[in-house]
Coordinates of N, CA and C in Angstrom, one line a residue:
Chain A
Q1 N 151.7 15.1 -110.7 CA 151.0 14.5 -110.2 C 149.7 14.1 -111.1
K2 N 148.9 13.0 -110.9 CA 148.1 12.7 -112.2 C 147.1 13.4 -111.6
E3 N 145.9 13.8 -112.6 CA 144.5 14.1 -112.1 C 143.6 13.4 -111.0
V4 N 143.6 12.1 -111.5 CA 143.0 11.4 -110.7 C 143.8 9.9 -110.2
E5 N 143.8 9.7 -108.7 CA 144.7 8.7 -108.2 C 143.9 7.7 -107.8
Q6 N 144.0 6.3 -108.0 CA 143.0 5.4 -107.5 C 144.3 4.2 -107.2
D7 N 143.8 3.4 -106.2 CA 145.0 2.5 -105.7 C 144.5 1.5 -106.6
P8 N 145.7 0.8 -107.5 CA 145.2 -0.5 -108.5 C 144.9 -2.0 -107.9
G9 N 145.0 -1.7 -106.6 CA 145.0 -3.3 -105.8 C 146.0 -4.2 -106.1
P10 N 145.6 -5.6 -106.4 CA 144.2 -5.9 -105.7 C 143.9 -5.9 -104.5
L11 N 142.6 -5.5 -104.2 CA 142.0 -5.7 -103.1 C 140.9 -7.0 -103.0
S12 N 141.6 -7.7 -102.1 CA 140.9 -8.9 -101.6 C 140.0 -9.0 -100.1
V13 N 139.1 -9.3 -100.5 CA 138.2 -9.3 -99.3 C 137.2 -10.5 -99.2
P14 N 136.7 -11.3 -97.9 CA 136.1 -12.2 -97.8 C 134.4 -11.8 -98.4
E15 N 133.5 -12.6 -98.9 CA 132.7 -12.3 -99.0 C 131.7 -11.9 -98.0
G16 N 130.5 -10.9 -98.0 CA 129.9 -10.3 -96.7 C 130.7 -9.1 -96.6
A17 N 131.8 -9.2 -96.7 CA 132.6 -7.6 -96.2 C 132.1 -6.4 -96.7
I18 N 132.3 -5.2 -96.0 CA 132.1 -4.1 -96.7 C 133.0 -3.9 -97.6
V19 N 133.3 -3.4 -98.5 CA 134.3 -3.0 -99.4 C 134.2 -1.6 -99.6
S20 N 135.3 -0.9 -99.5 CA 135.8 0.8 -99.6 C 136.6 0.9 -100.7
L21 N 136.1 1.5 -101.7 CA 137.2 2.1 -102.8 C 136.8 3.7 -102.8
N22 N 138.4 4.0 -103.4 CA 138.6 5.4 -103.2 C 139.4 6.0 -104.2
C23 N 138.9 7.7 -104.6 CA 139.7 8.2 -105.5 C 140.2 9.6 -105.2
T24 N 141.2 10.1 -105.4 CA 141.4 11.4 -105.0 C 141.6 12.0 -106.3
Y25 N 141.4 13.5 -106.4 CA 141.8 14.1 -107.6 C 142.4 15.5 -107.0
S26 N 142.8 16.3 -108.0 CA 143.4 17.6 -107.9 C 142.8 18.8 -108.5
N27 N 141.9 18.5 -109.6 CA 141.2 19.6 -110.3 C 139.7 20.2 -109.8
S28 N 139.9 20.9 -109.1 CA 138.8 21.4 -108.5 C 137.5 21.8 -109.5
A29 N 137.7 21.5 -110.6 CA 136.8 21.9 -111.5 C 135.6 20.6 -111.9
F30 N 136.3 19.6 -111.4 CA 135.4 18.6 -111.4 C 134.1 18.7 -110.6
Q31 N 133.3 18.4 -111.3 CA 131.9 18.5 -110.3 C 131.0 17.4 -110.9
Y32 N 131.1 16.2 -111.8 CA 130.2 15.1 -112.0 C 131.1 14.0 -111.7
F33 N 130.7 13.1 -110.8 CA 131.5 11.9 -110.4 C 130.6 10.7 -110.7
M34 N 131.3 9.6 -111.1 CA 131.2 8.3 -111.5 C 131.6 7.3 -111.3
W35 N 131.2 6.1 -110.9 CA 131.6 5.1 -110.6 C 131.3 3.9 -111.8
Y36 N 132.3 3.1 -112.4 CA 132.1 2.2 -113.4 C 132.9 0.9 -112.8
R37 N 131.8 -0.3 -113.2 CA 132.4 -1.5 -112.8 C 133.1 -2.3 -114.2
Q38 N 134.0 -2.8 -114.4 CA 134.3 -3.4 -115.6 C 134.8 -4.7 -115.5
Y39 N 134.3 -5.7 -116.1 CA 134.7 -7.2 -115.9 C 135.7 -7.5 -117.0
S40 N 136.4 -8.5 -116.9 CA 137.3 -8.8 -117.8 C 136.9 -8.8 -119.5
R41 N 137.2 -7.9 -120.1 CA 136.9 -8.3 -121.5 C 135.6 -7.8 -121.9
K42 N 135.3 -6.8 -120.9 CA 133.8 -6.1 -121.0 C 134.0 -4.6 -121.2
G43 N 133.0 -3.8 -121.8 CA 133.0 -2.4 -121.4 C 132.8 -2.1 -120.1
P44 N 133.3 -0.8 -119.5 CA 132.9 -0.1 -118.6 C 131.1 -0.1 -118.3
E45 N 130.7 -0.3 -117.0 CA 129.3 -0.5 -116.7 C 129.2 0.6 -115.6
L46 N 128.4 1.4 -116.0 CA 128.0 2.8 -115.1 C 127.4 2.4 -113.8
L47 N 127.9 2.6 -112.7 CA 127.4 2.2 -111.6 C 126.4 3.0 -110.6
M48 N 127.1 4.1 -110.3 CA 126.7 5.5 -109.5 C 127.3 6.9 -110.1
Y49 N 126.2 7.6 -110.0 CA 126.5 9.4 -110.7 C 126.2 10.1 -109.8
T50 N 126.9 10.9 -109.3 CA 126.7 12.1 -108.3 C 127.0 13.3 -108.7
Y51 N 126.7 14.3 -108.4 CA 126.7 15.7 -108.7 C 127.3 16.5 -107.7
S52 N 128.6 17.0 -107.3 CA 128.8 17.9 -106.4 C 129.0 16.8 -105.2
S53 N 129.1 17.3 -104.1 CA 129.2 16.7 -102.5 C 127.8 16.2 -102.5
G54 N 128.3 15.3 -101.3 CA 127.0 14.3 -100.9 C 127.3 13.0 -101.2
N55 N 126.3 12.3 -100.4 CA 126.0 10.8 -100.8 C 125.0 10.1 -101.6
K56 N 125.2 9.5 -102.3 CA 123.9 8.5 -103.1 C 123.9 7.2 -102.7
E57 N 122.8 6.7 -102.5 CA 122.7 5.3 -102.3 C 121.6 4.4 -103.1
D58 N 122.1 3.4 -103.7 CA 121.5 2.7 -105.0 C 121.6 0.9 -104.8
G59 N 120.8 0.6 -103.5 CA 121.0 -0.7 -103.4 C 122.2 -1.1 -102.2
R60 N 123.1 -1.9 -102.7 CA 124.5 -2.3 -101.9 C 125.3 -1.2 -101.9
F61 N 125.3 -0.5 -103.0 CA 126.2 0.6 -103.5 C 125.8 2.1 -102.8
T62 N 127.1 2.8 -102.2 CA 126.7 3.9 -101.5 C 127.9 4.5 -102.1
A63 N 127.6 5.9 -103.0 CA 128.8 6.8 -103.4 C 128.9 8.2 -102.5
Q64 N 130.2 8.5 -102.3 CA 130.2 9.7 -101.4 C 131.1 10.6 -102.1
V65 N 131.0 12.0 -102.0 CA 131.8 12.8 -102.8 C 132.3 14.0 -101.5
D66 N 133.5 14.3 -101.2 CA 133.8 15.2 -100.2 C 134.7 16.3 -101.2
K67 N 133.7 17.4 -102.1 CA 134.7 18.3 -102.8 C 135.6 18.9 -101.8
S68 N 135.6 19.2 -100.8 CA 136.3 20.2 -100.1 C 137.7 19.3 -99.9
S69 N 137.8 17.8 -99.7 CA 139.2 17.3 -100.0 C 139.6 16.6 -101.0
K70 N 138.5 17.0 -102.4 CA 139.0 16.2 -103.2 C 139.0 14.6 -103.0
Y71 N 138.1 13.9 -102.7 CA 138.2 12.6 -102.4 C 136.8 12.3 -102.3
I72 N 136.8 11.1 -103.2 CA 135.2 10.2 -103.5 C 135.6 8.6 -103.3
S73 N 134.4 8.2 -102.9 CA 134.4 6.8 -102.1 C 133.2 5.9 -102.9
L74 N 133.5 4.7 -103.0 CA 132.4 3.8 -103.4 C 132.1 2.6 -102.5
F75 N 131.2 2.6 -101.6 CA 131.2 1.1 -100.6 C 130.5 0.3 -101.3
I76 N 130.5 -0.8 -101.2 CA 129.8 -1.9 -101.5 C 129.3 -2.7 -100.0
R77 N 128.2 -2.9 -99.9 CA 127.9 -3.7 -98.4 C 127.3 -5.0 -99.2
D78 N 127.6 -5.9 -98.0 CA 127.5 -7.6 -98.5 C 127.9 -7.9 -99.6
S79 N 129.4 -7.7 -99.9 CA 129.8 -7.8 -100.9 C 129.5 -9.2 -101.3
Q80 N 129.6 -9.8 -103.0 CA 129.2 -10.7 -103.1 C 130.4 -11.3 -104.4
P81 N 130.7 -12.5 -104.5 CA 131.6 -13.0 -105.6 C 131.6 -12.0 -106.9
S82 N 130.5 -12.0 -107.2 CA 130.0 -11.5 -108.7 C 130.3 -10.3 -108.5
D83 N 130.8 -9.4 -107.5 CA 131.1 -8.1 -107.6 C 132.7 -8.0 -107.7
S84 N 133.3 -9.3 -107.9 CA 135.0 -9.3 -108.3 C 135.0 -8.5 -109.6
A85 N 135.6 -7.5 -110.0 CA 135.7 -6.6 -111.1 C 136.8 -5.7 -110.7
T86 N 137.2 -4.6 -112.1 CA 137.8 -3.7 -111.9 C 137.0 -2.6 -111.6
Y87 N 137.1 -1.6 -110.8 CA 136.2 -0.7 -110.4 C 136.7 0.7 -110.7
L88 N 136.5 1.6 -111.7 CA 137.1 2.8 -112.0 C 136.2 3.8 -111.7
C89 N 136.8 5.1 -111.0 CA 136.4 6.4 -110.8 C 136.5 7.2 -111.9
A90 N 135.5 7.8 -112.3 CA 135.3 9.0 -113.4 C 134.9 10.2 -113.0
M91 N 135.5 11.2 -113.5 CA 134.8 12.7 -113.5 C 135.1 13.7 -114.4
S92 N 134.3 14.4 -114.5 CA 134.3 15.7 -115.1 C 133.7 16.9 -114.9
S93 N 134.5 18.0 -115.3 CA 134.0 19.4 -115.4 C 132.8 19.4 -115.7
G94 N 132.0 19.0 -116.6 CA 131.1 19.1 -117.5 C 131.1 20.1 -118.7
G95 N 132.3 20.2 -119.0 CA 132.3 21.0 -120.1 C 132.6 20.3 -121.6
G96 N 132.9 18.8 -121.3 CA 133.1 18.0 -122.4 C 134.4 17.7 -123.2
A97 N 135.0 18.9 -123.5 CA 136.2 18.8 -124.2 C 137.1 18.1 -123.8
D98 N 137.3 17.8 -122.5 CA 138.2 16.8 -122.0 C 137.6 15.4 -121.6
G99 N 136.2 15.3 -122.1 CA 135.9 14.1 -122.1 C 135.5 13.8 -120.2
L100 N 135.4 12.2 -120.2 CA 135.6 11.9 -118.5 C 137.1 11.8 -118.3
T101 N 137.5 11.8 -117.0 CA 138.7 11.7 -116.6 C 138.9 10.4 -115.5
F102 N 139.5 9.3 -115.9 CA 139.3 8.1 -115.3 C 140.3 7.9 -114.3
G103 N 140.4 7.3 -113.1 CA 141.3 6.7 -112.4 C 141.5 5.4 -113.2
K104 N 143.0 4.8 -112.8 CA 143.6 3.5 -113.2 C 142.6 2.1 -113.0
G105 N 141.8 2.2 -112.2 CA 141.0 1.3 -111.6 C 141.5 0.6 -110.4
T106 N 140.5 -0.1 -109.6 CA 140.8 -1.0 -108.4 C 140.6 -2.4 -108.6
H107 N 141.6 -3.4 -109.0 CA 141.1 -4.7 -109.1 C 140.5 -5.3 -107.6
L108 N 139.3 -5.8 -107.6 CA 138.5 -6.1 -106.5 C 138.1 -7.9 -106.8
I109 N 138.6 -8.4 -105.5 CA 138.3 -9.8 -105.6 C 137.5 -9.9 -104.0
I110 N 136.4 -10.6 -104.4 CA 135.9 -11.3 -103.4 C 135.8 -12.6 -103.1
Q111 N 136.3 -13.2 -102.2 CA 136.6 -14.3 -101.7 C 135.1 -15.3 -101.6
P112 N 134.9 -16.3 -102.3 CA 133.7 -17.2 -101.3 C 133.9 -17.5 -99.9
Chain B
G1 N 118.8 0.8 -130.7 CA 119.1 -0.5 -129.7 C 119.2 -0.1 -128.6
A2 N 119.4 -0.9 -127.5 CA 119.1 -0.4 -125.8 C 120.2 0.3 -125.7
G3 N 121.6 -0.2 -126.0 CA 122.9 0.2 -125.4 C 123.8 0.9 -126.8
V4 N 125.1 1.0 -126.2 CA 126.1 1.3 -127.4 C 126.6 0.2 -127.8
S5 N 126.3 0.2 -129.3 CA 126.9 -1.1 -130.0 C 128.3 -0.6 -130.8
Q6 N 129.4 -1.8 -130.4 CA 130.4 -1.4 -131.3 C 131.1 -2.7 -132.2
S7 N 131.5 -2.1 -133.7 CA 131.9 -3.4 -134.2 C 133.3 -3.0 -134.8
P8 N 133.8 -3.9 -135.5 CA 133.7 -5.4 -134.6 C 134.3 -5.3 -133.3
S9 N 133.8 -6.7 -132.7 CA 134.5 -6.6 -131.2 C 135.7 -7.3 -131.3
N10 N 136.4 -8.0 -132.2 CA 137.6 -7.7 -132.3 C 138.1 -7.9 -133.8
K11 N 139.3 -7.3 -133.8 CA 140.2 -7.0 -135.5 C 141.5 -7.4 -135.0
V12 N 142.2 -8.3 -135.9 CA 143.4 -8.5 -135.9 C 143.7 -8.0 -137.6
T13 N 144.8 -7.1 -137.2 CA 145.2 -6.7 -138.6 C 146.8 -6.6 -139.0
E14 N 147.5 -6.5 -140.2 CA 148.7 -6.8 -140.4 C 149.1 -5.1 -140.6
K15 N 150.4 -5.2 -139.4 CA 151.1 -3.6 -139.5 C 150.9 -3.2 -141.1
G16 N 150.6 -1.6 -140.9 CA 150.6 -0.8 -141.8 C 149.1 -0.7 -142.6
K17 N 148.2 -1.7 -142.2 CA 147.1 -1.8 -143.0 C 146.3 -0.5 -142.1
D18 N 145.0 -0.2 -142.8 CA 144.0 0.8 -142.3 C 143.1 0.0 -141.7
V19 N 142.4 0.3 -140.3 CA 141.5 -0.1 -139.9 C 140.3 0.6 -139.6
E20 N 139.0 0.1 -139.9 CA 137.9 1.4 -139.1 C 136.8 0.7 -138.4
L21 N 136.5 1.4 -137.1 CA 136.0 1.2 -136.1 C 134.6 1.7 -136.3
R22 N 133.5 1.1 -135.6 CA 132.4 1.6 -135.6 C 131.5 1.6 -134.3
C23 N 130.7 2.9 -134.3 CA 130.2 2.8 -132.8 C 128.5 3.5 -133.2
D24 N 127.8 2.8 -132.7 CA 126.3 3.3 -132.7 C 126.0 3.4 -131.6
P25 N 125.6 4.8 -131.3 CA 125.3 5.2 -129.7 C 123.8 5.0 -129.6
I26 N 123.6 5.1 -128.1 CA 122.1 5.1 -127.6 C 121.3 6.0 -128.4
S27 N 120.2 5.6 -129.0 CA 119.4 6.6 -129.6 C 119.2 7.9 -128.8
G28 N 119.2 9.2 -129.6 CA 118.9 10.2 -128.7 C 119.9 10.8 -128.0
H29 N 121.2 10.3 -128.1 CA 122.3 10.7 -127.3 C 123.1 11.7 -128.0
T30 N 123.5 12.6 -127.6 CA 124.1 13.9 -128.7 C 125.5 13.7 -128.3
A31 N 126.1 13.1 -127.5 CA 127.0 13.2 -127.2 C 128.0 11.8 -127.4
L32 N 129.4 12.0 -128.0 CA 129.4 10.7 -128.4 C 131.3 10.6 -127.8
Y33 N 131.7 9.6 -127.2 CA 133.0 9.8 -126.8 C 133.9 8.6 -127.2
W34 N 135.1 8.6 -127.8 CA 136.2 7.5 -127.8 C 137.2 7.5 -127.0
Y35 N 137.5 6.5 -126.5 CA 138.6 6.2 -125.6 C 139.4 4.9 -126.1
R36 N 140.7 4.9 -125.4 CA 141.5 3.8 -126.0 C 141.9 3.1 -124.4
Q37 N 141.8 2.0 -124.2 CA 142.3 1.2 -122.9 C 143.7 0.1 -123.4
S38 N 144.6 0.8 -122.9 CA 145.6 -0.4 -123.1 C 145.9 -1.1 -121.9
L39 N 146.5 -2.5 -122.3 CA 146.8 -3.3 -121.2 C 147.5 -2.9 -119.8
G40 N 146.8 -2.9 -118.6 CA 147.3 -2.5 -117.6 C 147.3 -0.8 -117.3
Q41 N 146.6 -0.3 -118.5 CA 146.5 1.1 -118.5 C 145.1 1.8 -118.0
G42 N 144.9 2.8 -117.8 CA 143.6 3.6 -117.7 C 143.2 3.9 -119.2
L43 N 141.8 4.4 -118.9 CA 141.2 4.9 -120.1 C 142.0 6.1 -120.7
E44 N 142.1 6.2 -122.0 CA 142.6 7.5 -122.7 C 141.6 8.0 -123.2
F45 N 141.4 9.1 -123.2 CA 140.2 9.9 -123.6 C 140.6 10.4 -125.1
L46 N 140.1 10.2 -126.5 CA 140.8 10.6 -127.6 C 140.1 11.4 -128.1
I47 N 138.7 11.6 -128.1 CA 138.1 12.8 -128.9 C 136.4 12.6 -128.8
Y48 N 135.7 13.7 -128.5 CA 134.7 13.4 -128.6 C 133.4 14.3 -129.4
F49 N 132.3 14.0 -129.8 CA 131.7 14.6 -130.5 C 130.4 15.4 -130.0
Q50 N 129.8 16.5 -130.2 CA 128.6 17.3 -129.9 C 127.8 17.2 -131.2
G51 N 126.8 16.4 -131.3 CA 126.1 16.1 -132.4 C 127.2 15.6 -133.7
N52 N 127.3 16.0 -134.8 CA 128.3 15.8 -135.8 C 129.8 16.7 -135.6
S53 N 129.8 17.3 -134.6 CA 130.9 18.3 -134.7 C 131.9 17.8 -133.6
A54 N 133.1 17.5 -133.8 CA 134.3 17.5 -132.8 C 135.3 18.7 -132.9
P55 N 134.9 19.1 -131.3 CA 135.5 20.8 -131.5 C 137.1 20.5 -131.3
D56 N 137.5 19.5 -130.5 CA 138.8 19.2 -130.4 C 139.6 18.0 -130.6
K57 N 140.2 17.8 -131.5 CA 141.1 16.7 -131.8 C 142.2 16.5 -131.4
S58 N 142.6 17.5 -130.3 CA 144.0 17.2 -129.9 C 144.4 16.0 -129.2
G59 N 143.3 15.2 -128.7 CA 143.4 13.9 -127.9 C 144.2 12.8 -129.0
L60 N 143.8 12.9 -130.0 CA 144.0 11.8 -131.2 C 145.6 11.9 -131.1
P61 N 146.0 10.5 -131.0 CA 147.5 10.1 -130.5 C 148.6 10.7 -131.7
S62 N 147.9 10.5 -133.2 CA 148.7 11.0 -134.0 C 147.9 11.6 -135.2
D63 N 148.5 11.6 -136.4 CA 147.5 12.0 -137.5 C 147.2 11.1 -138.4
R64 N 147.8 9.8 -137.9 CA 147.1 8.2 -138.7 C 145.6 8.1 -138.1
F65 N 145.2 9.1 -136.9 CA 143.7 8.9 -136.4 C 142.9 9.6 -136.6
S66 N 141.7 9.5 -137.1 CA 140.9 10.3 -137.4 C 139.4 9.7 -137.2
A67 N 138.6 10.8 -136.7 CA 137.1 10.1 -136.4 C 136.0 11.0 -137.0
E68 N 134.8 10.7 -137.4 CA 133.7 11.5 -137.9 C 132.5 10.7 -137.4
R69 N 131.5 11.7 -137.5 CA 130.1 11.2 -137.2 C 129.2 11.6 -138.4
T70 N 128.2 11.0 -138.4 CA 127.2 11.4 -139.3 C 125.8 11.4 -138.9
G71 N 125.0 12.4 -139.2 CA 123.6 12.0 -138.7 C 123.4 12.0 -137.5
G72 N 124.2 12.8 -136.6 CA 124.1 12.9 -135.1 C 124.0 11.7 -134.7
S73 N 124.7 10.6 -135.4 CA 124.3 8.7 -134.6 C 126.0 8.1 -135.2
V74 N 125.9 7.2 -135.8 CA 127.1 6.6 -136.1 C 128.2 7.2 -136.4
S75 N 129.2 7.0 -135.3 CA 130.6 7.2 -135.4 C 131.6 6.4 -136.0
T76 N 132.5 6.6 -137.0 CA 133.7 5.8 -137.1 C 134.9 6.0 -136.8
L77 N 135.9 5.6 -136.5 CA 137.0 6.0 -135.7 C 138.4 5.0 -137.1
T78 N 139.0 5.7 -137.6 CA 139.8 5.1 -138.5 C 141.3 5.4 -138.2
I79 N 142.1 4.6 -138.3 CA 143.4 4.4 -138.1 C 144.0 3.9 -139.3
Q80 N 145.2 4.7 -139.8 CA 145.5 4.6 -140.9 C 147.2 4.1 -140.9
R81 N 147.5 3.2 -141.4 CA 148.9 2.5 -141.5 C 149.1 2.0 -140.1
T82 N 148.3 1.0 -139.5 CA 148.2 0.5 -138.0 C 149.8 0.2 -137.5
Q83 N 150.1 0.7 -136.6 CA 151.5 0.0 -135.7 C 151.0 -0.8 -135.0
Q84 N 152.0 -1.3 -134.4 CA 151.8 -2.3 -133.0 C 151.2 -1.6 -131.9
E85 N 151.9 -0.5 -131.7 CA 151.3 0.3 -130.4 C 149.9 0.8 -130.4
D86 N 149.3 0.6 -131.7 CA 148.0 0.9 -131.7 C 147.4 -0.1 -130.8
S87 N 147.8 -1.6 -130.7 CA 146.9 -2.6 -130.3 C 146.3 -2.0 -129.0
A88 N 145.0 -2.3 -128.4 CA 144.3 -1.9 -127.3 C 143.0 -2.0 -127.3
V89 N 142.4 -1.9 -126.8 CA 140.6 -1.7 -126.9 C 140.1 -0.6 -126.8
Y90 N 139.5 -0.4 -128.1 CA 138.8 0.8 -128.1 C 137.1 1.1 -127.8
L91 N 137.3 2.1 -127.3 CA 135.5 2.4 -126.5 C 135.0 3.3 -126.8
C92 N 133.8 3.3 -126.9 CA 132.9 4.4 -127.4 C 131.8 4.3 -126.3
A93 N 131.6 5.8 -125.9 CA 130.6 5.7 -125.0 C 129.5 7.2 -125.5
S94 N 128.4 7.3 -125.2 CA 127.6 8.2 -125.5 C 126.6 8.5 -124.4
S95 N 126.5 10.1 -124.3 CA 125.5 10.4 -123.1 C 124.5 11.5 -123.5
L96 N 123.4 11.7 -122.9 CA 122.5 12.3 -123.6 C 122.8 13.9 -123.9
E97 N 123.8 14.3 -123.2 CA 124.2 15.8 -123.5 C 125.8 15.7 -123.2
V98 N 126.5 16.8 -123.5 CA 128.0 17.0 -123.0 C 128.1 17.3 -121.8
R99 N 127.2 18.3 -121.2 CA 127.5 18.6 -119.9 C 126.9 17.6 -118.8
G100 N 127.6 17.4 -118.0 CA 127.0 16.5 -116.9 C 126.2 15.6 -116.8
T101 N 126.4 14.7 -117.8 CA 125.3 13.6 -117.8 C 125.8 12.5 -118.0
E102 N 125.4 11.3 -117.5 CA 126.0 9.7 -117.7 C 126.3 9.3 -118.9
A103 N 127.5 8.5 -118.9 CA 128.1 8.4 -120.4 C 128.0 7.0 -120.2
F104 N 127.2 6.2 -121.2 CA 127.4 4.7 -121.2 C 128.0 4.1 -122.2
F105 N 129.0 3.3 -121.8 CA 130.2 2.8 -122.9 C 129.4 1.2 -123.6
G106 N 129.9 1.0 -124.6 CA 129.7 -0.1 -125.6 C 130.9 -1.1 -125.0
Q107 N 130.9 -2.4 -125.7 CA 131.6 -3.2 -125.2 C 133.2 -3.5 -125.8
G108 N 133.3 -2.4 -126.3 CA 134.8 -1.9 -127.2 C 135.0 -3.1 -128.3
T109 N 135.8 -2.4 -128.7 CA 136.8 -3.3 -130.2 C 138.1 -3.7 -129.6
R110 N 138.8 -4.9 -129.6 CA 139.8 -5.4 -129.2 C 140.8 -5.3 -130.5
L111 N 141.5 -4.5 -130.8 CA 142.6 -4.0 -131.9 C 143.9 -4.8 -131.8
T112 N 144.3 -5.9 -132.5 CA 145.5 -6.4 -132.3 C 146.4 -6.0 -133.5
V113 N 147.3 -5.6 -133.5 CA 148.1 -5.2 -134.9 C 149.4 -6.1 -134.8
V114 N 149.4 -7.1 -135.9 CA 150.3 -8.0 -135.7 C 151.6 -7.5 -136.9

């Protein structure tokens, strides 16, 4: 079992839809959770950062962490064609030695 | 600069040559990370620095890979005797601290070994 599982997609939804992206993980030591957006041929761009369980909202984006289920989610409201990208979840125990552990990314397509 | 800067953005090299990749982190960030992203693959963690020190080098793929950081700032990743399987995007990230702070990535260096 990989440490972080993420459905690679592609996930295709119409413009304006609510998008739900998810990751599951196995390492209970993970405490810090991040979502990155990566456009083609660009570096990952940090979208959301959360610590431990709970919700965090930033504009159209909401991140949820459920440590009891080892499950994290990113919701995108009122999706736009410009949201089309690969979304990577990342997590860390905070120790640094193993850096961030990433999912393989979900390729999201927003249809105009 | 405002963000993490990597150079070159693209590098084509012949098999067997050495290459040096450079990362200039966000000013004041003490932690620096190198990752490799191959086509269709996730991000593979290579090494991290806390200041100028890299406590664990076991993530480097082979002894042809080395990395250093000087002055708590710029880092270089060197690949000796490049092989075709080294072709990938090499990404650098930095964060304020190692423990539990957001990591910000550069644009990457796309390395092609021919």
